Structure formats: structure tokens, C-alpha cells
CSV table of C-alpha atoms and ligand atoms in Angstrom, one decimal:
chain,number,residue,atom,x,y,z
A,38,UNK,CA,38.6,36.5,-57.0
A,39,UNK,CA,36.3,36.5,-54.0
A,40,UNK,CA,35.3,40.0,-52.9
A,41,UNK,CA,33.2,39.6,-49.9
A,42,UNK,CA,34.2,42.5,-47.7
A,43,UNK,CA,35.7,45.5,-49.4
A,44,UNK,CA,36.9,48.1,-47.0
A,45,UNK,CA,38.0,51.2,-48.8
A,46,UNK,CA,40.2,53.6,-46.8
A,47,UNK,CA,40.7,57.4,-47.1
A,48,UNK,CA,44.3,56.6,-47.9
A,49,UNK,CA,43.3,54.5,-50.9
A,50,UNK,CA,40.7,56.7,-52.4
A,51,UNK,CA,42.9,59.8,-51.7
A,52,UNK,CA,45.8,58.3,-53.5
A,53,UNK,CA,43.6,57.3,-56.4
A,54,UNK,CA,42.1,60.8,-56.7
A,55,UNK,CA,45.6,62.3,-56.5
A,56,UNK,CA,46.9,60.0,-59.3
A,57,UNK,CA,43.9,60.8,-61.4
A,58,UNK,CA,44.5,64.6,-61.0
A,59,UNK,CA,48.2,64.2,-61.7
A,60,UNK,CA,47.3,62.8,-65.1
A,61,UNK,CA,45.2,65.9,-66.0
A,62,UNK,CA,46.8,68.8,-67.8
A,63,UNK,CA,47.3,71.5,-65.2
A,64,UNK,CA,48.4,74.9,-66.5
A,65,UNK,CA,47.5,78.5,-66.4
A,66,UNK,CA,48.6,81.7,-68.3
A,67,UNK,CA,48.7,83.7,-65.1
A,68,UNK,CA,51.0,86.7,-65.5
A,69,UNK,CA,53.9,87.4,-63.0
A,70,UNK,CA,52.0,90.6,-61.9
A,71,UNK,CA,48.8,88.7,-61.2
A,72,UNK,CA,50.7,85.8,-59.4
A,73,UNK,CA,52.5,88.4,-57.3
A,74,UNK,CA,49.2,90.2,-56.3
A,75,UNK,CA,47.5,86.9,-55.4
A,76,UNK,CA,50.3,85.4,-53.3
A,77,UNK,CA,50.8,88.7,-51.4
A,78,UNK,CA,47.2,88.9,-50.5
A,79,UNK,CA,47.1,85.2,-49.6
A,80,UNK,CA,50.1,85.7,-47.2
A,81,UNK,CA,48.5,88.9,-45.8
A,82,UNK,CA,45.3,86.9,-45.1
A,83,UNK,CA,47.3,84.2,-43.3
A,84,UNK,CA,49.1,86.8,-41.3
A,85,UNK,CA,45.8,88.5,-40.3
A,86,UNK,CA,44.3,85.2,-39.1
A,87,UNK,CA,47.5,84.3,-37.2
A,88,UNK,CA,47.5,87.7,-35.5
A,89,UNK,CA,43.9,87.8,-34.8
A,90,UNK,CA,44.0,84.4,-33.0
A,91,UNK,CA,47.5,84.7,-31.6
A,92,UNK,CA,48.3,81.3,-33.1
A,93,UNK,CA,50.7,79.4,-30.8
A,94,UNK,CA,53.9,77.5,-31.9
A,95,UNK,CA,52.2,74.2,-31.0
A,96,UNK,CA,49.3,75.1,-33.3
A,97,UNK,CA,51.7,76.0,-36.1
A,98,UNK,CA,53.5,72.7,-35.7
A,99,UNK,CA,50.2,70.8,-35.7
A,100,UNK,CA,49.3,72.6,-38.9
A,101,UNK,CA,52.6,71.7,-40.5
A,102,UNK,CA,52.3,68.1,-39.5
A,103,UNK,CA,48.7,67.9,-40.8
A,104,UNK,CA,49.6,69.3,-44.2
A,105,UNK,CA,52.4,66.7,-44.5
A,106,UNK,CA,49.7,64.0,-43.7
A,107,UNK,CA,47.3,65.4,-46.2
A,108,UNK,CA,50.0,65.0,-48.9
A,109,UNK,CA,51.0,61.5,-47.8
A,110,UNK,CA,47.4,60.3,-47.8
A,111,UNK,CA,46.8,61.9,-51.2
A,112,UNK,CA,44.0,64.0,-49.8
A,113,UNK,CA,44.7,67.4,-51.4
A,114,UNK,CA,42.1,66.8,-54.1
A,115,UNK,CA,39.5,65.8,-51.4
A,116,UNK,CA,40.3,68.6,-48.9
A,117,UNK,CA,40.5,71.3,-51.6
A,118,UNK,CA,37.3,70.2,-53.4
A,119,UNK,CA,35.4,70.0,-50.2
A,120,UNK,CA,36.5,73.2,-48.6
A,121,UNK,CA,37.7,75.5,-51.4
A,122,UNK,CA,36.2,74.6,-54.7
A,123,UNK,CA,32.7,76.0,-54.1
A,124,UNK,CA,34.2,79.5,-53.8
A,125,UNK,CA,36.1,79.1,-57.1
A,126,UNK,CA,33.0,77.8,-58.8
A,127,UNK,CA,31.0,80.7,-57.5
A,128,UNK,CA,33.5,83.2,-58.9
A,129,UNK,CA,33.7,81.6,-62.3
A,130,UNK,CA,30.2,80.3,-63.1
A,131,UNK,CA,27.9,83.0,-61.7
A,132,UNK,CA,28.9,85.7,-64.1
A,133,UNK,CA,26.5,88.3,-65.1
A,134,UNK,CA,24.5,87.5,-68.2
A,135,UNK,CA,24.4,83.7,-67.7
A,136,UNK,CA,20.9,82.5,-67.4
A,137,UNK,CA,21.3,78.7,-68.0
A,138,UNK,CA,21.3,76.0,-65.4
A,139,UNK,CA,23.4,76.6,-62.3
A,140,UNK,CA,26.7,74.8,-61.9
A,141,UNK,CA,28.2,73.3,-58.8
A,142,UNK,CA,31.6,71.8,-57.9
A,143,UNK,CA,33.1,68.9,-59.8
A,144,UNK,CA,34.6,67.2,-56.7
A,145,UNK,CA,37.5,64.7,-56.8
A,146,UNK,CA,35.8,61.7,-58.5
A,147,UNK,CA,35.1,62.7,-62.1
A,148,UNK,CA,36.5,60.5,-64.9
A,149,UNK,CA,36.6,61.4,-68.6
A,150,UNK,CA,35.5,59.0,-71.3
A,151,UNK,CA,32.8,57.1,-69.5
A,152,UNK,CA,31.2,54.7,-72.0
A,153,UNK,CA,28.5,56.2,-74.2
A,154,UNK,CA,24.9,55.3,-73.6
A,155,UNK,CA,21.8,56.0,-75.7
A,156,UNK,CA,19.2,58.7,-74.7
A,157,UNK,CA,17.0,56.0,-73.2
A,158,UNK,CA,19.2,53.9,-71.0
A,159,UNK,CA,20.1,52.2,-67.8
A,160,UNK,CA,23.2,53.1,-66.0
A,161,UNK,CA,25.8,50.3,-65.6
A,162,UNK,CA,25.1,48.7,-62.2
A,163,UNK,CA,25.6,45.5,-60.4
A,164,UNK,CA,23.0,43.1,-59.1
A,165,UNK,CA,23.6,44.4,-55.6
A,166,UNK,CA,23.0,48.0,-56.7
A,167,UNK,CA,19.5,47.0,-57.9
A,168,UNK,CA,18.5,46.6,-54.3
A,169,UNK,CA,18.3,50.4,-54.1
A,170,UNK,CA,15.2,52.3,-55.1
A,171,UNK,CA,15.2,52.9,-58.9
A,172,UNK,CA,15.3,56.5,-60.1
A,173,UNK,CA,14.1,57.5,-63.5
A,174,UNK,CA,15.6,60.8,-64.5
A,175,UNK,CA,14.3,62.3,-67.6
A,176,UNK,CA,14.5,65.7,-69.3
A,177,UNK,CA,15.9,67.7,-72.2
A,178,UNK,CA,19.1,69.7,-72.9
A,179,UNK,CA,18.1,73.0,-74.5
A,180,UNK,CA,19.5,76.4,-75.2
A,181,UNK,CA,18.4,79.3,-72.9
A,182,UNK,CA,15.4,79.8,-75.2
A,183,UNK,CA,14.2,76.3,-74.8
A,184,UNK,CA,15.3,74.9,-78.2
A,185,UNK,CA,16.3,71.3,-77.9
A,186,UNK,CA,20.0,70.5,-78.5
A,187,UNK,CA,20.1,67.1,-80.2
A,188,UNK,CA,23.3,65.0,-79.7
A,189,UNK,CA,24.2,66.9,-76.5
A,190,UNK,CA,25.9,64.7,-74.0
A,191,UNK,CA,25.0,64.3,-70.3
A,192,UNK,CA,27.9,62.7,-68.3
A,193,UNK,CA,26.5,61.3,-65.1
A,194,UNK,CA,28.4,59.8,-62.2
A,195,UNK,CA,27.4,59.0,-58.6
A,196,UNK,CA,28.1,56.8,-55.7
A,197,UNK,CA,26.6,53.4,-54.9
A,198,UNK,CA,24.3,52.8,-51.9
A,199,UNK,CA,27.4,52.3,-49.7
A,200,UNK,CA,28.8,55.7,-50.8
A,201,UNK,CA,31.6,54.5,-53.0
A,202,UNK,CA,32.5,55.7,-56.5
A,203,UNK,CA,33.8,53.2,-59.1
A,204,UNK,CA,37.6,53.5,-59.7
A,205,UNK,CA,38.1,55.2,-56.3
A,206,UNK,CA,37.3,52.2,-54.1
A,207,UNK,CA,38.4,48.6,-54.7
A,208,UNK,CA,36.1,45.8,-56.0
A,209,UNK,CA,33.7,47.9,-58.1
A,210,UNK,CA,33.4,47.4,-61.9
A,211,UNK,CA,35.4,50.1,-63.7
A,212,UNK,CA,32.4,52.2,-65.0
A,213,UNK,CA,29.8,51.3,-62.5
A,214,UNK,CA,27.3,54.2,-62.2
A,215,UNK,CA,29.1,56.2,-64.7
A,216,UNK,CA,28.0,57.0,-68.3
A,217,UNK,CA,28.0,59.5,-71.1
A,218,UNK,CA,24.4,59.7,-72.3
A,219,UNK,CA,23.9,61.0,-75.8
A,220,UNK,CA,20.6,62.9,-76.1
A,221,UNK,CA,18.1,62.2,-79.0
A,222,UNK,CA,17.4,64.6,-81.9
A,223,UNK,CA,15.4,66.8,-79.6
A,224,UNK,CA,18.0,66.8,-76.8
A,225,UNK,CA,15.9,64.4,-74.6
A,226,UNK,CA,17.1,61.7,-72.3
A,227,UNK,CA,15.5,59.2,-70.0
A,228,UNK,CA,17.9,57.5,-67.6
A,229,UNK,CA,17.3,54.7,-65.2
A,230,UNK,CA,19.7,54.8,-62.3
A,231,UNK,CA,19.3,54.2,-58.5
A,232,UNK,CA,18.4,56.7,-55.8
A,233,UNK,CA,21.7,57.9,-54.3
A,234,UNK,CA,22.1,57.9,-50.6
A,235,UNK,CA,23.6,60.6,-48.4
A,236,UNK,CA,27.4,60.5,-48.7
A,237,UNK,CA,30.1,60.5,-46.0
A,238,UNK,CA,33.4,61.8,-47.4
A,239,UNK,CA,36.3,59.6,-46.5
A,240,UNK,CA,36.8,60.5,-42.8
A,241,UNK,CA,39.5,58.1,-41.5
A,242,UNK,CA,42.4,60.2,-42.8
A,243,UNK,CA,43.6,63.8,-42.3
A,244,UNK,CA,40.5,65.4,-43.8
A,245,UNK,CA,38.5,63.5,-41.2
A,246,UNK,CA,40.9,64.6,-38.4
A,247,UNK,CA,40.5,68.2,-39.6
A,248,UNK,CA,36.7,68.0,-39.4
A,249,UNK,CA,36.9,66.3,-35.9
A,250,UNK,CA,39.2,69.0,-34.7
A,251,UNK,CA,36.5,71.7,-35.0
A,252,UNK,CA,33.6,69.4,-34.2
A,253,UNK,CA,32.1,69.3,-37.7
A,254,UNK,CA,30.5,66.4,-39.7
A,255,UNK,CA,31.8,64.7,-42.8
A,256,UNK,CA,28.4,64.4,-44.7
A,257,UNK,CA,27.2,65.5,-48.1
A,258,UNK,CA,23.6,65.2,-49.1
A,259,UNK,CA,22.6,62.5,-51.6
A,260,UNK,CA,23.7,63.8,-55.0
A,261,UNK,CA,24.3,63.0,-58.6
A,262,UNK,CA,27.2,64.7,-60.5
A,263,UNK,CA,26.7,65.8,-64.1
A,264,UNK,CA,28.6,67.5,-67.0
A,265,UNK,CA,26.4,68.6,-69.9
A,266,UNK,CA,28.0,69.5,-73.2
A,267,UNK,CA,26.9,70.6,-76.6
A,268,UNK,CA,29.2,72.2,-79.2
A,269,UNK,CA,29.1,76.0,-79.2
A,270,UNK,CA,27.5,76.1,-75.7
A,271,UNK,CA,29.0,76.7,-72.4
A,272,UNK,CA,29.6,73.3,-70.7
A,273,UNK,CA,28.0,72.9,-67.3
A,274,UNK,CA,29.4,71.0,-64.4
A,275,UNK,CA,26.8,70.6,-61.7
A,276,UNK,CA,25.1,68.3,-59.1
A,277,UNK,CA,21.5,67.5,-58.3
A,278,UNK,CA,20.1,66.9,-54.8
A,279,UNK,CA,16.9,65.6,-53.3
A,280,UNK,CA,14.2,67.5,-51.5
A,281,UNK,CA,13.9,66.6,-47.9
A,282,UNK,CA,17.0,64.6,-47.8
A,283,UNK,CA,19.5,64.8,-44.9
A,284,UNK,CA,22.3,67.4,-45.2
A,285,UNK,CA,20.8,69.4,-48.1
A,286,UNK,CA,21.0,72.5,-45.8
A,287,UNK,CA,24.3,71.5,-44.2
A,288,UNK,CA,26.6,70.1,-46.9
A,289,UNK,CA,30.2,69.8,-45.7
A,290,UNK,CA,31.2,70.9,-49.2
A,291,UNK,CA,28.9,73.9,-49.3
A,292,UNK,CA,27.8,72.9,-52.8
A,293,UNK,CA,24.0,72.9,-52.7
A,294,UNK,CA,21.9,75.5,-54.5
A,295,UNK,CA,18.1,75.7,-54.3
A,296,UNK,CA,17.7,75.4,-58.1
A,297,UNK,CA,19.5,72.1,-58.0
A,298,UNK,CA,17.2,70.3,-55.6
A,299,UNK,CA,14.9,67.6,-57.2
A,300,UNK,CA,11.6,66.4,-55.9
A,301,UNK,CA,11.0,62.9,-57.3
A,302,UNK,CA,7.6,61.3,-57.1
A,303,UNK,CA,7.2,57.6,-56.3
A,304,UNK,CA,5.0,55.6,-58.6
A,305,UNK,CA,2.9,52.5,-57.7
A,306,UNK,CA,5.9,50.2,-58.1
A,307,UNK,CA,8.3,52.1,-55.8
A,308,UNK,CA,10.2,53.8,-58.6
A,309,UNK,CA,11.3,57.4,-58.1
A,310,UNK,CA,10.5,59.5,-61.2
A,311,UNK,CA,11.8,63.0,-61.8
A,312,UNK,CA,12.0,65.5,-64.7
A,313,UNK,CA,14.9,67.9,-64.8
A,314,UNK,CA,16.1,69.8,-67.9
A,315,UNK,CA,19.3,71.6,-68.6
A,316,UNK,CA,19.6,75.0,-70.3
A,317,UNK,CA,23.0,75.9,-71.8
A,318,UNK,CA,24.3,79.4,-72.3
A,319,UNK,CA,26.0,80.2,-75.6
A,320,UNK,CA,29.8,80.0,-75.4
A,321,UNK,CA,31.3,83.5,-75.0
B,728,MBD,C1,32.3,63.6,-53.2
B,728,MBD,O1,31.5,62.7,-53.7
B,728,MBD,C2,32.1,64.9,-53.6
B,728,MBD,O2,31.1,65.1,-54.4
B,728,MBD,C3,32.9,65.9,-53.1
B,728,MBD,C4,32.6,67.3,-53.5
B,728,MBD,C5,33.9,65.7,-52.2
B,728,MBD,C6,34.2,64.4,-51.9
B,728,MBD,C7,33.4,63.4,-52.3
B,729,FE,FE1,30.2,63.3,-55.0
């Protein structure tokens, strides 16, 4: 197969993200009383906005059409994770008493069961990915008192230089830039990857039309996604960003927290080097 020019579309990545999500188990033990209270307040909020802005029939019909398009393009995971997930994350992972590393949103492109890699490792990447600046990311998974958690796992996934995630765009090896790093006995890891670039969310579909309609931008700052797990501890889903990079103070997904911004130093050979450790709260 020759794969000279891959041209991923919002439609393609949207449908892949939707298919992925449909394969996850989705259930909740929400009571009828709670469901009733939530849906009533939701409709009341919609009514309030419609009244406040005296929404026209044309606007209502545009909304209806747009929602149909979001579904047809498979962009519900994208739109919801960009515009809503940060609020849910804030509610659920900033509880009083948690002192470990801050979380951030998962986004639409996480995949379970990425291949295991040793504590000292290089992320799976293609020759062409190696043109990017290398990033050495080292640190330790600990409890909140700083004790190392040997055998903890750090799942890492991020986009390539062109802003594409493996399995959500065509022509990229299955597990490119995805891995499950198993920490050493002291919880340490040292991962060689590449410096991620700022990321434009797929903008040629209805999520892009939505952003254009209010004159916004479709950019996220350069980021790495992580899930950190150790038995008996609260699992962290988070992201790491880069000091001074574009969009860190203006993320379309509102998912940056100051504690999650890295400041890598460049060595004599042009490698970026950064230390960042994760502290896990005990499971409650
Ligand atoms: C991403 O890579 C991402 O992290 C989010 C939150 C939304 C869309 C694409
Ligand atoms: Fe992302």
C-alpha cells in the first residue's frame, strides 16, 4: 500500500471516536428522582436562555439541523469532550481532601490496552515522527506522602507532529505514540517520546461550523494525555502542557490547569528533558 498523502476528515475521526465510545460500557445507577431533578433543571436552563435571547424560529431550526449533522458526522464525542467534559471533570475530581496530582479531561481519543512498555522506554513511533524534537519525560509515581509505587502504570497517548492520533486517522500504525508504561520498583519511569505540537481539533465538520458561527478558534495547546493507575489508589486521568506554548491560556477545550504545565529544558543535543511526578490519593 502506498500512503503518500493521508487526508483525515472530521467525518472519519468523528465516526471512529463514536464507534469506540459505543463499545464502552455506558451505564449509571441514577435514580428516577435524581433523573427527574436533572432533566427539569436542564430544560429550565434552556428555557431561560431562549427567553433571554428571544431565540427566533430560524435559529431554532438551525440548531436542530446542526444537532442532526453532529450525529451524522459522529461528532458527539468530540463536541461534548471539548465543550462540556471539563465541567464534569471539575465536579468529580476536585473533591475536598484530594491532594494528589490534578486531573484533566480524557477527550475522545483514549484507547484501552495500549501495549506495555518497560519503565525506561521509547514510545512506538515511525521514522517520520523522529523528525520532531525528542522529549525525555521522567519522574515517579508516588502516594501523597512521596512513597514510590512500584509497578504503577502510566498510560500515555498523544498526537503526532501533524496533530493526528493513531486509530483515529488513516495510515498510522495501530499503537503509534500510545503505550502503557510499567514503573520500576520505586515507581520511576523514563520515557522517550517526541515534543507534541499545538493541536487543531477536527474543524471541517459541524464542530468546526459551530466554532466559526461565534468567531472562535479550534486550537488546543500542545499536550500529552495520561492515565496513572496503582491498585488501591485513585486513578488519575490528566494532561500535561508546555510553558510558553501557544493556546495554553486559551484552550478551546478549557482543560489547562497551571499545575499541569511543564517547562522542559533543552540539552546540548536538542533534546527536551523534563521531570514530572504523579502523586496518587488513596481510593475512597
Ligand atoms: C483532542 O486531542 C483532545 O484532547 C480533546 C479534548 C478534544 C479533541 C481532541
Ligand atoms: Fe488530545
